[in-house]
């Protein structure tokens, strides 16, 4: 026994140290961007699931506000079933957009209504058109946006709720940290100040204003509410497998714990005659 | 893991009880382990089944309003051609008149359609998988006026039944229903 | 391989051989595969005192099998084309049945493979497993590590995200440091004038091939292992049969228990933090016109990346004559940091294998482990960022230079010195001896 227990302890310690080291290294790799304030999300934690009502409201915000500029290329209308919409509702939602179909028997393209199997319609035909319409900036696709940013959901929420009229005094410093006099301050044209955005100047027009959408369930459409809802929706768009993943994960871990306990008991039994 | 029957199993000094306990533990561990391995293989196997985007295309809706009597239209469904034939009254009459004729795969015409006017068939010859001719005017339609498979010379009648040639079966009827007067759902 | 002498008699309790025994005997007489397996997997004599650090070899083998199996299934759904690669990966995540699970297992499995193999290597370092007569075994292990790094690097390119593209660009550009022919080599690697579709397609092809090469080298690694058997925590050779126990059932069950513990950790990450080890930037599609704010490799390559960036221009002091540009010197240092492992059997020529009996070696080893982790942290941060927010003058590049110096000094200076001068503690008589003594002490 004496040869095993210290070794076991050392192993645990060393593994722990390594894991910590890795987590440390991984966590600090994005040290430049300001860490967004952590929010309380329905989908976090071991038992997290998406708040269906928030998802539906978030979809409404995406549809009525974001989708004017931002695509959602990886998501299909049929996927909306996960939000609790039935087949007819999905058909109706898909039918509100026009898609290019064809070629027909005469070799011509035609316009048809959207179908459930279609991916969400892209607001622009291509990247150049998107840039041309947006002052040269390219509104990114939002399909996996919460996975593409560190602390993605918190970041998105912070971004949507941190537009300010004008930057604070502390913003106006040069590269050496000296204050810039008001006469020399120059705000880039067509840009907006956002405290959560790296560099502060963002090309996106403040997308949310109070009561920008009329929620069907009567929820008051404050900026914070809409930001929270649309983030929940986009978190789902990025990780539609999340609920299934966590539920399966809980079972897998429980199973492995039982199996490992059995193997430990058997190991003890088999090795018993050596000591 | 089957170490109970073979190999130099160490002698257990504690005797039979201990041996029994060990056998039980081994059996339990192996059972749970094998069950777990089996469950772990399922996702790999299932990943080769049709994916969600493939399934989403497994049924198609078709607007049949523009199809004229006597016109035949081909659509693609699940990667295969589907023949839609809006039959004229004469063709329906001919098809039904032949119900009693001798044929390899006897079937009444009314069992092959939901509405007599509309014949819906999978356009694959049951013999060896070629696509029969006859959809476009000018193509050979065989001795019975329906379709003709050029690969090995199978002749189909106005109901898509095999009448002459090597095919053992009639042209298959896919799963379909009319959602309303002008919309056909295949699949 | 054991040559059979005669058709063996099937042994069964009632004297009549069963159909399975008969089939086994029939095959075994013609090709003694069952005899071989019996020898090498069942009765294979193994030191009785192996601790849990010896679990990681078989663990690495199992992780590789998991990677190959999930990889084959992913390949059925992946499209190696710059226009489709990113979307095909997202299709796997969304539409393919359990595609998300298979991809997350594969993606995190790569991290797990490196974690397990690094522990395996550190164990070899600590207990002197590279010393005679196991030098070939050690070298084959280094070959496996190099193949793993190539495979992982190419695999990371396949999703065609921002970090895929820019990681590939930076790493392939390293070869341009080679004098005269560097640029030609880079063009050849790319199959074009930048990382592009031809690059993606060849990386995909090689990413599929190399794991099977690794399997081949692992067989050689095991062959070499089974000639002299495992080293052990005491680092002394086995003297009598008393020092050994059959591999099965003792180490099969011990390895399986270790596998269980490992799987809990692995599956915990897969199901509850599948993207924790990855770089978020790689969920943005590759854009050749826009470099990410910072290009960082996956964690398991960070220490090498830190060494690469830590080396300055090599110049003659006070003259300003540059002998070697930093780029080339960094590339040499980076590859040298792994290649130096080949020389270990000569750098540490002390006859005492295990660090248990080498008090100074033991401490310097743990310093080395910490240095490797520090190098990882350096690799993850911009060179000009201050390490501590209060001390602006001390930047990551400086920390990296200190750590890199220790990394090489550990092998090139400390090891030979210790081998010659370190007073070692007395070695036990045999493997059985300390086990007996322990029992007396603990009063069992």
JSON list of N, CA, C and O in Angstrom, two decimals, chain A residues 2 11 14-15 24 28-29 31 74 78 143-144 147-148 237 241 244-245 248-249 260 263-264 270-271 273 275, chain C residues 53 87 90 94-95 98 100 104 119 250-251 256-257 260 264 271-272 274-275 280 283 294 377 380-381 438-439:
[
{"chain": "A", "resi": 2, "resn": "UNK", "atom": "N", "xyz": [1.95, 1.17, 0.73]},
{"chain": "A", "resi": 2, "resn": "UNK", "atom": "CA", "xyz": [2.74, 2.38, 0.90]},
{"chain": "A", "resi": 2, "resn": "UNK", "atom": "C", "xyz": [3.32, 2.88, -0.42]},
{"chain": "A", "resi": 2, "resn": "UNK", "atom": "O", "xyz": [3.60, 4.06, -0.56]},
{"chain": "A", "resi": 11, "resn": "UNK", "atom": "N", "xyz": [0.29, 11.94, -8.07]},
{"chain": "A", "resi": 11, "resn": "UNK", "atom": "CA", "xyz": [-0.32, 11.96, -9.40]},
{"chain": "A", "resi": 11, "resn": "UNK", "atom": "C", "xyz": [-1.45, 12.97, -9.44]},
{"chain": "A", "resi": 11, "resn": "UNK", "atom": "O", "xyz": [-1.55, 13.79, -10.35]},
{"chain": "A", "resi": 14, "resn": "UNK", "atom": "N", "xyz": [-0.04, 16.48, -9.27]},
{"chain": "A", "resi": 14, "resn": "UNK", "atom": "CA", "xyz": [0.63, 16.90, -10.50]},
{"chain": "A", "resi": 14, "resn": "UNK", "atom": "C", "xyz": [-0.39, 17.12, -11.62]},
{"chain": "A", "resi": 14, "resn": "UNK", "atom": "O", "xyz": [-0.32, 18.09, -12.36]},
{"chain": "A", "resi": 15, "resn": "UNK", "atom": "N", "xyz": [-1.38, 16.21, -11.70]},
{"chain": "A", "resi": 15, "resn": "UNK", "atom": "CA", "xyz": [-2.41, 16.38, -12.72]},
{"chain": "A", "resi": 15, "resn": "UNK", "atom": "C", "xyz": [-3.16, 17.68, -12.50]},
{"chain": "A", "resi": 15, "resn": "UNK", "atom": "O", "xyz": [-3.39, 18.44, -13.42]},
{"chain": "A", "resi": 24, "resn": "UNK", "atom": "N", "xyz": [-4.91, 28.15, -16.93]},
{"chain": "A", "resi": 24, "resn": "UNK", "atom": "CA", "xyz": [-4.30, 29.45, -16.73]},
{"chain": "A", "resi": 24, "resn": "UNK", "atom": "C", "xyz": [-3.81, 30.00, -18.07]},
{"chain": "A", "resi": 24, "resn": "UNK", "atom": "O", "xyz": [-4.15, 31.11, -18.48]},
{"chain": "A", "resi": 28, "resn": "UNK", "atom": "N", "xyz": [-5.47, 33.21, -20.04]},
{"chain": "A", "resi": 28, "resn": "UNK", "atom": "CA", "xyz": [-4.77, 34.47, -20.18]},
{"chain": "A", "resi": 28, "resn": "UNK", "atom": "C", "xyz": [-4.45, 34.79, -21.64]},
{"chain": "A", "resi": 28, "resn": "UNK", "atom": "O", "xyz": [-3.94, 35.85, -21.93]},
{"chain": "A", "resi": 29, "resn": "UNK", "atom": "N", "xyz": [-4.76, 33.86, -22.55]},
{"chain": "A", "resi": 29, "resn": "UNK", "atom": "CA", "xyz": [-4.37, 34.09, -23.93]},
{"chain": "A", "resi": 29, "resn": "UNK", "atom": "C", "xyz": [-5.13, 35.28, -24.53]},
{"chain": "A", "resi": 29, "resn": "UNK", "atom": "O", "xyz": [-4.69, 35.90, -25.47]},
{"chain": "A", "resi": 31, "resn": "UNK", "atom": "N", "xyz": [-5.86, 38.12, -23.04]},
{"chain": "A", "resi": 31, "resn": "UNK", "atom": "CA", "xyz": [-5.77, 39.08, -21.94]},
{"chain": "A", "resi": 31, "resn": "UNK", "atom": "C", "xyz": [-6.02, 40.53, -22.37]},
{"chain": "A", "resi": 31, "resn": "UNK", "atom": "O", "xyz": [-6.23, 41.38, -21.54]},
{"chain": "A", "resi": 74, "resn": "UNK", "atom": "N", "xyz": [-25.83, 29.56, -40.88]},
{"chain": "A", "resi": 74, "resn": "UNK", "atom": "CA", "xyz": [-25.81, 28.13, -40.56]},
{"chain": "A", "resi": 74, "resn": "UNK", "atom": "C", "xyz": [-27.15, 27.63, -40.03]},
{"chain": "A", "resi": 74, "resn": "UNK", "atom": "O", "xyz": [-27.30, 26.44, -39.82]},
{"chain": "A", "resi": 78, "resn": "UNK", "atom": "N", "xyz": [-36.18, 25.30, -40.40]},
{"chain": "A", "resi": 78, "resn": "UNK", "atom": "CA", "xyz": [-36.65, 24.08, -39.72]},
{"chain": "A", "resi": 78, "resn": "UNK", "atom": "C", "xyz": [-36.09, 23.97, -38.30]},
{"chain": "A", "resi": 78, "resn": "UNK", "atom": "O", "xyz": [-36.70, 23.37, -37.43]},
{"chain": "A", "resi": 143, "resn": "UNK", "atom": "N", "xyz": [-24.07, 33.22, -36.77]},
{"chain": "A", "resi": 143, "resn": "UNK", "atom": "CA", "xyz": [-24.39, 31.82, -36.47]},
{"chain": "A", "resi": 143, "resn": "UNK", "atom": "C", "xyz": [-23.63, 31.27, -35.26]},
{"chain": "A", "resi": 143, "resn": "UNK", "atom": "O", "xyz": [-24.19, 30.53, -34.46]},
{"chain": "A", "resi": 144, "resn": "UNK", "atom": "N", "xyz": [-22.34, 31.57, -35.15]},
{"chain": "A", "resi": 144, "resn": "UNK", "atom": "CA", "xyz": [-21.57, 31.03, -34.04]},
{"chain": "A", "resi": 144, "resn": "UNK", "atom": "C", "xyz": [-20.91, 32.15, -33.24]},
{"chain": "A", "resi": 144, "resn": "UNK", "atom": "O", "xyz": [-19.87, 31.96, -32.63]},
{"chain": "A", "resi": 147, "resn": "UNK", "atom": "N", "xyz": [-19.68, 31.70, -29.74]},
{"chain": "A", "resi": 147, "resn": "UNK", "atom": "CA", "xyz": [-18.52, 30.83, -29.57]},
{"chain": "A", "resi": 147, "resn": "UNK", "atom": "C", "xyz": [-17.25, 31.50, -30.10]},
{"chain": "A", "resi": 147, "resn": "UNK", "atom": "O", "xyz": [-16.15, 31.10, -29.77]},
{"chain": "A", "resi": 148, "resn": "UNK", "atom": "N", "xyz": [-17.42, 32.51, -30.93]},
{"chain": "A", "resi": 148, "resn": "UNK", "atom": "CA", "xyz": [-16.28, 33.13, -31.60]},
{"chain": "A", "resi": 148, "resn": "UNK", "atom": "C", "xyz": [-15.65, 34.25, -30.80]},
{"chain": "A", "resi": 148, "resn": "UNK", "atom": "O", "xyz": [-14.66, 34.84, -31.22]},
{"chain": "A", "resi": 237, "resn": "UNK", "atom": "N", "xyz": [-28.41, 29.55, -31.34]},
{"chain": "A", "resi": 237, "resn": "UNK", "atom": "CA", "xyz": [-28.00, 29.40, -32.74]},
{"chain": "A", "resi": 237, "resn": "UNK", "atom": "C", "xyz": [-26.58, 28.85, -32.84]},
{"chain": "A", "resi": 237, "resn": "UNK", "atom": "O", "xyz": [-26.26, 28.07, -33.73]},
{"chain": "A", "resi": 241, "resn": "UNK", "atom": "N", "xyz": [-26.96, 22.17, -29.88]},
{"chain": "A", "resi": 241, "resn": "UNK", "atom": "CA", "xyz": [-26.88, 20.86, -29.25]},
{"chain": "A", "resi": 241, "resn": "UNK", "atom": "C", "xyz": [-26.75, 20.95, -27.73]},
{"chain": "A", "resi": 241, "resn": "UNK", "atom": "O", "xyz": [-26.70, 19.94, -27.05]},
{"chain": "A", "resi": 244, "resn": "UNK", "atom": "N", "xyz": [-29.09, 18.83, -25.29]},
{"chain": "A", "resi": 244, "resn": "UNK", "atom": "CA", "xyz": [-28.86, 17.40, -25.45]},
{"chain": "A", "resi": 244, "resn": "UNK", "atom": "C", "xyz": [-27.47, 17.03, -24.91]},
{"chain": "A", "resi": 244, "resn": "UNK", "atom": "O", "xyz": [-27.28, 16.01, -24.25]},
{"chain": "A", "resi": 245, "resn": "UNK", "atom": "N", "xyz": [-26.51, 17.90, -25.18]},
{"chain": "A", "resi": 245, "resn": "UNK", "atom": "CA", "xyz": [-25.13, 17.65, -24.74]},
{"chain": "A", "resi": 245, "resn": "UNK", "atom": "C", "xyz": [-25.04, 17.55, -23.22]},
{"chain": "A", "resi": 245, "resn": "UNK", "atom": "O", "xyz": [-24.46, 16.62, -22.68]},
{"chain": "A", "resi": 248, "resn": "UNK", "atom": "N", "xyz": [-26.95, 14.44, -21.89]},
{"chain": "A", "resi": 248, "resn": "UNK", "atom": "CA", "xyz": [-26.20, 13.21, -22.14]},
{"chain": "A", "resi": 248, "resn": "UNK", "atom": "C", "xyz": [-24.94, 13.17, -21.26]},
{"chain": "A", "resi": 248, "resn": "UNK", "atom": "O", "xyz": [-24.58, 12.13, -20.72]},
{"chain": "A", "resi": 249, "resn": "UNK", "atom": "N", "xyz": [-24.32, 14.34, -21.12]},
{"chain": "A", "resi": 249, "resn": "UNK", "atom": "CA", "xyz": [-23.09, 14.41, -20.33]},
{"chain": "A", "resi": 249, "resn": "UNK", "atom": "C", "xyz": [-23.31, 13.98, -18.89]},
{"chain": "A", "resi": 249, "resn": "UNK", "atom": "O", "xyz": [-22.49, 13.27, -18.32]},
{"chain": "A", "resi": 260, "resn": "UNK", "atom": "N", "xyz": [-15.96, 3.16, -13.02]},
{"chain": "A", "resi": 260, "resn": "UNK", "atom": "CA", "xyz": [-14.63, 3.35, -12.44]},
{"chain": "A", "resi": 260, "resn": "UNK", "atom": "C", "xyz": [-14.60, 2.84, -10.99]},
{"chain": "A", "resi": 260, "resn": "UNK", "atom": "O", "xyz": [-13.61, 2.25, -10.57]},
{"chain": "A", "resi": 263, "resn": "UNK", "atom": "N", "xyz": [-14.21, -0.82, -11.24]},
{"chain": "A", "resi": 263, "resn": "UNK", "atom": "CA", "xyz": [-12.86, -1.19, -11.65]},
{"chain": "A", "resi": 263, "resn": "UNK", "atom": "C", "xyz": [-11.88, -0.99, -10.50]},
{"chain": "A", "resi": 263, "resn": "UNK", "atom": "O", "xyz": [-10.95, -1.76, -10.33]},
{"chain": "A", "resi": 264, "resn": "UNK", "atom": "N", "xyz": [-12.13, 0.04, -9.70]},
{"chain": "A", "resi": 264, "resn": "UNK", "atom": "CA", "xyz": [-11.27, 0.27, -8.55]},
{"chain": "A", "resi": 264, "resn": "UNK", "atom": "C", "xyz": [-11.40, -0.88, -7.55]},
{"chain": "A", "resi": 264, "resn": "UNK", "atom": "O", "xyz": [-10.40, -1.42, -7.06]},
{"chain": "A", "resi": 270, "resn": "UNK", "atom": "N", "xyz": [-7.87, -7.74, -6.97]},
{"chain": "A", "resi": 270, "resn": "UNK", "atom": "CA", "xyz": [-6.85, -8.50, -7.70]},
{"chain": "A", "resi": 270, "resn": "UNK", "atom": "C", "xyz": [-5.47, -8.28, -7.10]},
{"chain": "A", "resi": 270, "resn": "UNK", "atom": "O", "xyz": [-4.67, -9.20, -6.99]},
{"chain": "A", "resi": 271, "resn": "UNK", "atom": "N", "xyz": [-5.21, -7.06, -6.68]},
{"chain": "A", "resi": 271, "resn": "UNK", "atom": "CA", "xyz": [-3.87, -6.75, -6.16]},
{"chain": "A", "resi": 271, "resn": "UNK", "atom": "C", "xyz": [-3.71, -7.17, -4.69]},
{"chain": "A", "resi": 271, "resn": "UNK", "atom": "O", "xyz": [-2.61, -7.16, -4.16]},
{"chain": "A", "resi": 273, "resn": "UNK", "atom": "N", "xyz": [-3.69, -9.91, -3.11]},
{"chain": "A", "resi": 273, "resn": "UNK", "atom": "CA", "xyz": [-2.83, -11.03, -2.76]},
{"chain": "A", "resi": 273, "resn": "UNK", "atom": "C", "xyz": [-1.34, -10.72, -2.91]},
{"chain": "A", "resi": 273, "resn": "UNK", "atom": "O", "xyz": [-0.51, -11.53, -2.58]},
{"chain": "A", "resi": 275, "resn": "UNK", "atom": "N", "xyz": [0.07, -7.96, -1.56]},
{"chain": "A", "resi": 275, "resn": "UNK", "atom": "CA", "xyz": [0.56, -7.15, -0.44]},
{"chain": "A", "resi": 275, "resn": "UNK", "atom": "C", "xyz": [0.59, -7.93, 0.85]},
{"chain": "A", "resi": 275, "resn": "UNK", "atom": "O", "xyz": [-0.19, -8.84, 1.04]},
{"chain": "C", "resi": 53, "resn": "UNK", "atom": "N", "xyz": [2.07, 6.47, -12.58]},
{"chain": "C", "resi": 53, "resn": "UNK", "atom": "CA", "xyz": [2.69, 7.20, -13.69]},
{"chain": "C", "resi": 53, "resn": "UNK", "atom": "C", "xyz": [2.90, 6.29, -14.90]},
{"chain": "C", "resi": 53, "resn": "UNK", "atom": "O", "xyz": [3.09, 6.78, -16.00]},
{"chain": "C", "resi": 87, "resn": "UNK", "atom": "N", "xyz": [-18.27, 25.46, -43.46]},
{"chain": "C", "resi": 87, "resn": "UNK", "atom": "CA", "xyz": [-19.69, 25.09, -43.45]},
{"chain": "C", "resi": 87, "resn": "UNK", "atom": "C", "xyz": [-19.88, 23.60, -43.21]},
{"chain": "C", "resi": 87, "resn": "UNK", "atom": "O", "xyz": [-20.83, 23.19, -42.54]},
{"chain": "C", "resi": 90, "resn": "UNK", "atom": "N", "xyz": [-19.63, 22.96, -39.60]},
{"chain": "C", "resi": 90, "resn": "UNK", "atom": "CA", "xyz": [-20.86, 23.40, -38.92]},
{"chain": "C", "resi": 90, "resn": "UNK", "atom": "C", "xyz": [-22.01, 22.45, -39.21]},
{"chain": "C", "resi": 90, "resn": "UNK", "atom": "O", "xyz": [-22.87, 22.22, -38.36]},
{"chain": "C", "resi": 94, "resn": "UNK", "atom": "N", "xyz": [-24.34, 20.44, -36.52]},
{"chain": "C", "resi": 94, "resn": "UNK", "atom": "CA", "xyz": [-25.77, 20.74, -36.44]},
{"chain": "C", "resi": 94, "resn": "UNK", "atom": "C", "xyz": [-26.65, 19.63, -37.00]},
{"chain": "C", "resi": 94, "resn": "UNK", "atom": "O", "xyz": [-27.69, 19.31, -36.42]},
{"chain": "C", "resi": 95, "resn": "UNK", "atom": "N", "xyz": [-26.27, 19.07, -38.15]},
{"chain": "C", "resi": 95, "resn": "UNK", "atom": "CA", "xyz": [-27.19, 18.19, -38.86]},
{"chain": "C", "resi": 95, "resn": "UNK", "atom": "C", "xyz": [-26.84, 16.71, -38.77]},
{"chain": "C", "resi": 95, "resn": "UNK", "atom": "O", "xyz": [-27.74, 15.87, -38.76]},
{"chain": "C", "resi": 98, "resn": "UNK", "atom": "N", "xyz": [-25.38, 13.03, -33.94]},
{"chain": "C", "resi": 98, "resn": "UNK", "atom": "CA", "xyz": [-24.30, 13.01, -32.95]},
{"chain": "C", "resi": 98, "resn": "UNK", "atom": "C", "xyz": [-23.00, 13.62, -33.48]},
{"chain": "C", "resi": 98, "resn": "UNK", "atom": "O", "xyz": [-21.93, 13.38, -32.93]},
{"chain": "C", "resi": 100, "resn": "UNK", "atom": "N", "xyz": [-21.96, 16.62, -33.36]},
{"chain": "C", "resi": 100, "resn": "UNK", "atom": "CA", "xyz": [-21.35, 17.51, -32.36]},
{"chain": "C", "resi": 100, "resn": "UNK", "atom": "C", "xyz": [-20.53, 16.71, -31.37]},
{"chain": "C", "resi": 100, "resn": "UNK", "atom": "O", "xyz": [-19.42, 17.10, -30.99]},
{"chain": "C", "resi": 104, "resn": "UNK", "atom": "N", "xyz": [-16.51, 17.06, -31.00]},
{"chain": "C", "resi": 104, "resn": "UNK", "atom": "CA", "xyz": [-15.96, 17.53, -29.73]},
{"chain": "C", "resi": 104, "resn": "UNK", "atom": "C", "xyz": [-15.01, 16.48, -29.13]},
{"chain": "C", "resi": 104, "resn": "UNK", "atom": "O", "xyz": [-14.01, 16.83, -28.50]},
{"chain": "C", "resi": 119, "resn": "UNK", "atom": "N", "xyz": [2.75, 13.78, -20.04]},
{"chain": "C", "resi": 119, "resn": "UNK", "atom": "CA", "xyz": [2.97, 13.17, -18.72]},
{"chain": "C", "resi": 119, "resn": "UNK", "atom": "C", "xyz": [3.84, 11.92, -18.89]},
{"chain": "C", "resi": 119, "resn": "UNK", "atom": "O", "xyz": [4.76, 11.68, -18.10]},
{"chain": "C", "resi": 250, "resn": "UNK", "atom": "N", "xyz": [-2.92, -8.09, -13.44]},
{"chain": "C", "resi": 250, "resn": "UNK", "atom": "CA", "xyz": [-2.55, -6.97, -12.55]},
{"chain": "C", "resi": 250, "resn": "UNK", "atom": "C", "xyz": [-2.56, -5.61, -13.26]},
{"chain": "C", "resi": 250, "resn": "UNK", "atom": "O", "xyz": [-3.19, -4.66, -12.80]},
{"chain": "C", "resi": 251, "resn": "UNK", "atom": "N", "xyz": [-1.84, -5.55, -14.38]},
{"chain": "C", "resi": 251, "resn": "UNK", "atom": "CA", "xyz": [-1.76, -4.23, -15.00]},
{"chain": "C", "resi": 251, "resn": "UNK", "atom": "C", "xyz": [-2.91, -3.95, -15.95]},
{"chain": "C", "resi": 251, "resn": "UNK", "atom": "O", "xyz": [-3.20, -2.79, -16.24]},
{"chain": "C", "resi": 256, "resn": "UNK", "atom": "N", "xyz": [-7.02, -0.19, -16.72]},
{"chain": "C", "resi": 256, "resn": "UNK", "atom": "CA", "xyz": [-8.43, 0.08, -16.97]},
{"chain": "C", "resi": 256, "resn": "UNK", "atom": "C", "xyz": [-9.00, 1.05, -15.93]},
{"chain": "C", "resi": 256, "resn": "UNK", "atom": "O", "xyz": [-9.79, 1.94, -16.26]},
{"chain": "C", "resi": 257, "resn": "UNK", "atom": "N", "xyz": [-8.59, 0.87, -14.68]},
{"chain": "C", "resi": 257, "resn": "UNK", "atom": "CA", "xyz": [-9.05, 1.81, -13.65]},
{"chain": "C", "resi": 257, "resn": "UNK", "atom": "C", "xyz": [-8.55, 3.22, -13.99]},
{"chain": "C", "resi": 257, "resn": "UNK", "atom": "O", "xyz": [-9.32, 4.19, -13.94]},
{"chain": "C", "resi": 260, "resn": "UNK", "atom": "N", "xyz": [-10.62, 4.71, -16.61]},
{"chain": "C", "resi": 260, "resn": "UNK", "atom": "CA", "xyz": [-11.90, 5.20, -16.10]},
{"chain": "C", "resi": 260, "resn": "UNK", "atom": "C", "xyz": [-11.76, 6.61, -15.54]},
{"chain": "C", "resi": 260, "resn": "UNK", "atom": "O", "xyz": [-12.54, 7.51, -15.87]},
{"chain": "C", "resi": 264, "resn": "UNK", "atom": "N", "xyz": [-13.45, 10.16, -17.16]},
{"chain": "C", "resi": 264, "resn": "UNK", "atom": "CA", "xyz": [-14.32, 11.09, -16.43]},
{"chain": "C", "resi": 264, "resn": "UNK", "atom": "C", "xyz": [-13.86, 12.52, -16.69]},
{"chain": "C", "resi": 264, "resn": "UNK", "atom": "O", "xyz": [-14.66, 13.42, -17.00]},
{"chain": "C", "resi": 271, "resn": "UNK", "atom": "N", "xyz": [-18.39, 17.28, -22.62]},
{"chain": "C", "resi": 271, "resn": "UNK", "atom": "CA", "xyz": [-19.81, 17.58, -22.46]},
{"chain": "C", "resi": 271, "resn": "UNK", "atom": "C", "xyz": [-20.09, 18.93, -21.80]},
{"chain": "C", "resi": 271, "resn": "UNK", "atom": "O", "xyz": [-21.14, 19.52, -22.02]},
{"chain": "C", "resi": 272, "resn": "UNK", "atom": "N", "xyz": [-19.16, 19.41, -20.98]},
{"chain": "C", "resi": 272, "resn": "UNK", "atom": "CA", "xyz": [-19.50, 20.61, -20.22]},
{"chain": "C", "resi": 272, "resn": "UNK", "atom": "C", "xyz": [-18.62, 21.82, -20.50]},
{"chain": "C", "resi": 272, "resn": "UNK", "atom": "O", "xyz": [-18.97, 22.93, -20.12]},
{"chain": "C", "resi": 274, "resn": "UNK", "atom": "N", "xyz": [-16.68, 22.10, -23.88]},
{"chain": "C", "resi": 274, "resn": "UNK", "atom": "CA", "xyz": [-16.00, 21.57, -25.09]},
{"chain": "C", "resi": 274, "resn": "UNK", "atom": "C", "xyz": [-15.10, 22.58, -25.78]},
{"chain": "C", "resi": 274, "resn": "UNK", "atom": "O", "xyz": [-14.22, 22.18, -26.53]},
{"chain": "C", "resi": 275, "resn": "UNK", "atom": "N", "xyz": [-15.33, 23.86, -25.56]},
{"chain": "C", "resi": 275, "resn": "UNK", "atom": "CA", "xyz": [-14.51, 24.84, -26.26]},
{"chain": "C", "resi": 275, "resn": "UNK", "atom": "C", "xyz": [-13.50, 25.53, -25.34]},
{"chain": "C", "resi": 275, "resn": "UNK", "atom": "O", "xyz": [-12.84, 26.48, -25.76]},
{"chain": "C", "resi": 280, "resn": "UNK", "atom": "N", "xyz": [-11.40, 30.92, -29.38]},
{"chain": "C", "resi": 280, "resn": "UNK", "atom": "CA", "xyz": [-12.69, 31.35, -29.94]},
{"chain": "C", "resi": 280, "resn": "UNK", "atom": "C", "xyz": [-12.56, 31.83, -31.39]},
{"chain": "C", "resi": 280, "resn": "UNK", "atom": "O", "xyz": [-13.44, 31.59, -32.21]},
{"chain": "C", "resi": 283, "resn": "UNK", "atom": "N", "xyz": [-13.75, 30.13, -34.60]},
{"chain": "C", "resi": 283, "resn": "UNK", "atom": "CA", "xyz": [-15.14, 30.03, -35.04]},
{"chain": "C", "resi": 283, "resn": "UNK", "atom": "C", "xyz": [-15.50, 31.16, -36.00]},
{"chain": "C", "resi": 283, "resn": "UNK", "atom": "O", "xyz": [-16.65, 31.30, -36.39]},
{"chain": "C", "resi": 294, "resn": "UNK", "atom": "N", "xyz": [-4.14, 38.52, -32.41]},
{"chain": "C", "resi": 294, "resn": "UNK", "atom": "CA", "xyz": [-2.99, 37.75, -31.96]},
{"chain": "C", "resi": 294, "resn": "UNK", "atom": "C", "xyz": [-3.12, 36.32, -32.46]},
{"chain": "C", "resi": 294, "resn": "UNK", "atom": "O", "xyz": [-4.19, 35.73, -32.36]},
{"chain": "C", "resi": 377, "resn": "UNK", "atom": "N", "xyz": [2.69, 29.65, -20.93]},
{"chain": "C", "resi": 377, "resn": "UNK", "atom": "CA", "xyz": [2.05, 30.93, -20.64]},
{"chain": "C", "resi": 377, "resn": "UNK", "atom": "C", "xyz": [2.67, 32.04, -21.48]},
{"chain": "C", "resi": 377, "resn": "UNK", "atom": "O", "xyz": [1.96, 32.91, -22.00]},
{"chain": "C", "resi": 380, "resn": "UNK", "atom": "N", "xyz": [1.36, 32.07, -24.91]},
{"chain": "C", "resi": 380, "resn": "UNK", "atom": "CA", "xyz": [-0.03, 32.50, -25.05]},
{"chain": "C", "resi": 380, "resn": "UNK", "atom": "C", "xyz": [-0.18, 34.01, -24.99]},
{"chain": "C", "resi": 380, "resn": "UNK", "atom": "O", "xyz": [-1.27, 34.54, -25.21]},
{"chain": "C", "resi": 381, "resn": "UNK", "atom": "N", "xyz": [0.90, 34.73, -24.65]},
{"chain": "C", "resi": 381, "resn": "UNK", "atom": "CA", "xyz": [0.78, 36.16, -24.46]},
{"chain": "C", "resi": 381, "resn": "UNK", "atom": "C", "xyz": [1.67, 36.94, -25.44]},
{"chain": "C", "resi": 381, "resn": "UNK", "atom": "O", "xyz": [2.70, 36.44, -25.87]},
{"chain": "C", "resi": 438, "resn": "UNK", "atom": "N", "xyz": [9.07, -1.95, 3.44]},
{"chain": "C", "resi": 438, "resn": "UNK", "atom": "CA", "xyz": [7.92, -1.08, 3.67]},
{"chain": "C", "resi": 438, "resn": "UNK", "atom": "C", "xyz": [6.91, -1.77, 4.57]},
{"chain": "C", "resi": 438, "resn": "UNK", "atom": "O", "xyz": [6.34, -1.18, 5.47]},
{"chain": "C", "resi": 439, "resn": "UNK", "atom": "N", "xyz": [6.73, -3.06, 4.29]},
{"chain": "C", "resi": 439, "resn": "UNK", "atom": "CA", "xyz": [5.71, -3.78, 5.03]},
{"chain": "C", "resi": 439, "resn": "UNK", "atom": "C", "xyz": [6.10, -3.84, 6.51]},
{"chain": "C", "resi": 439, "resn": "UNK", "atom": "O", "xyz": [5.27, -3.64, 7.39]}
]
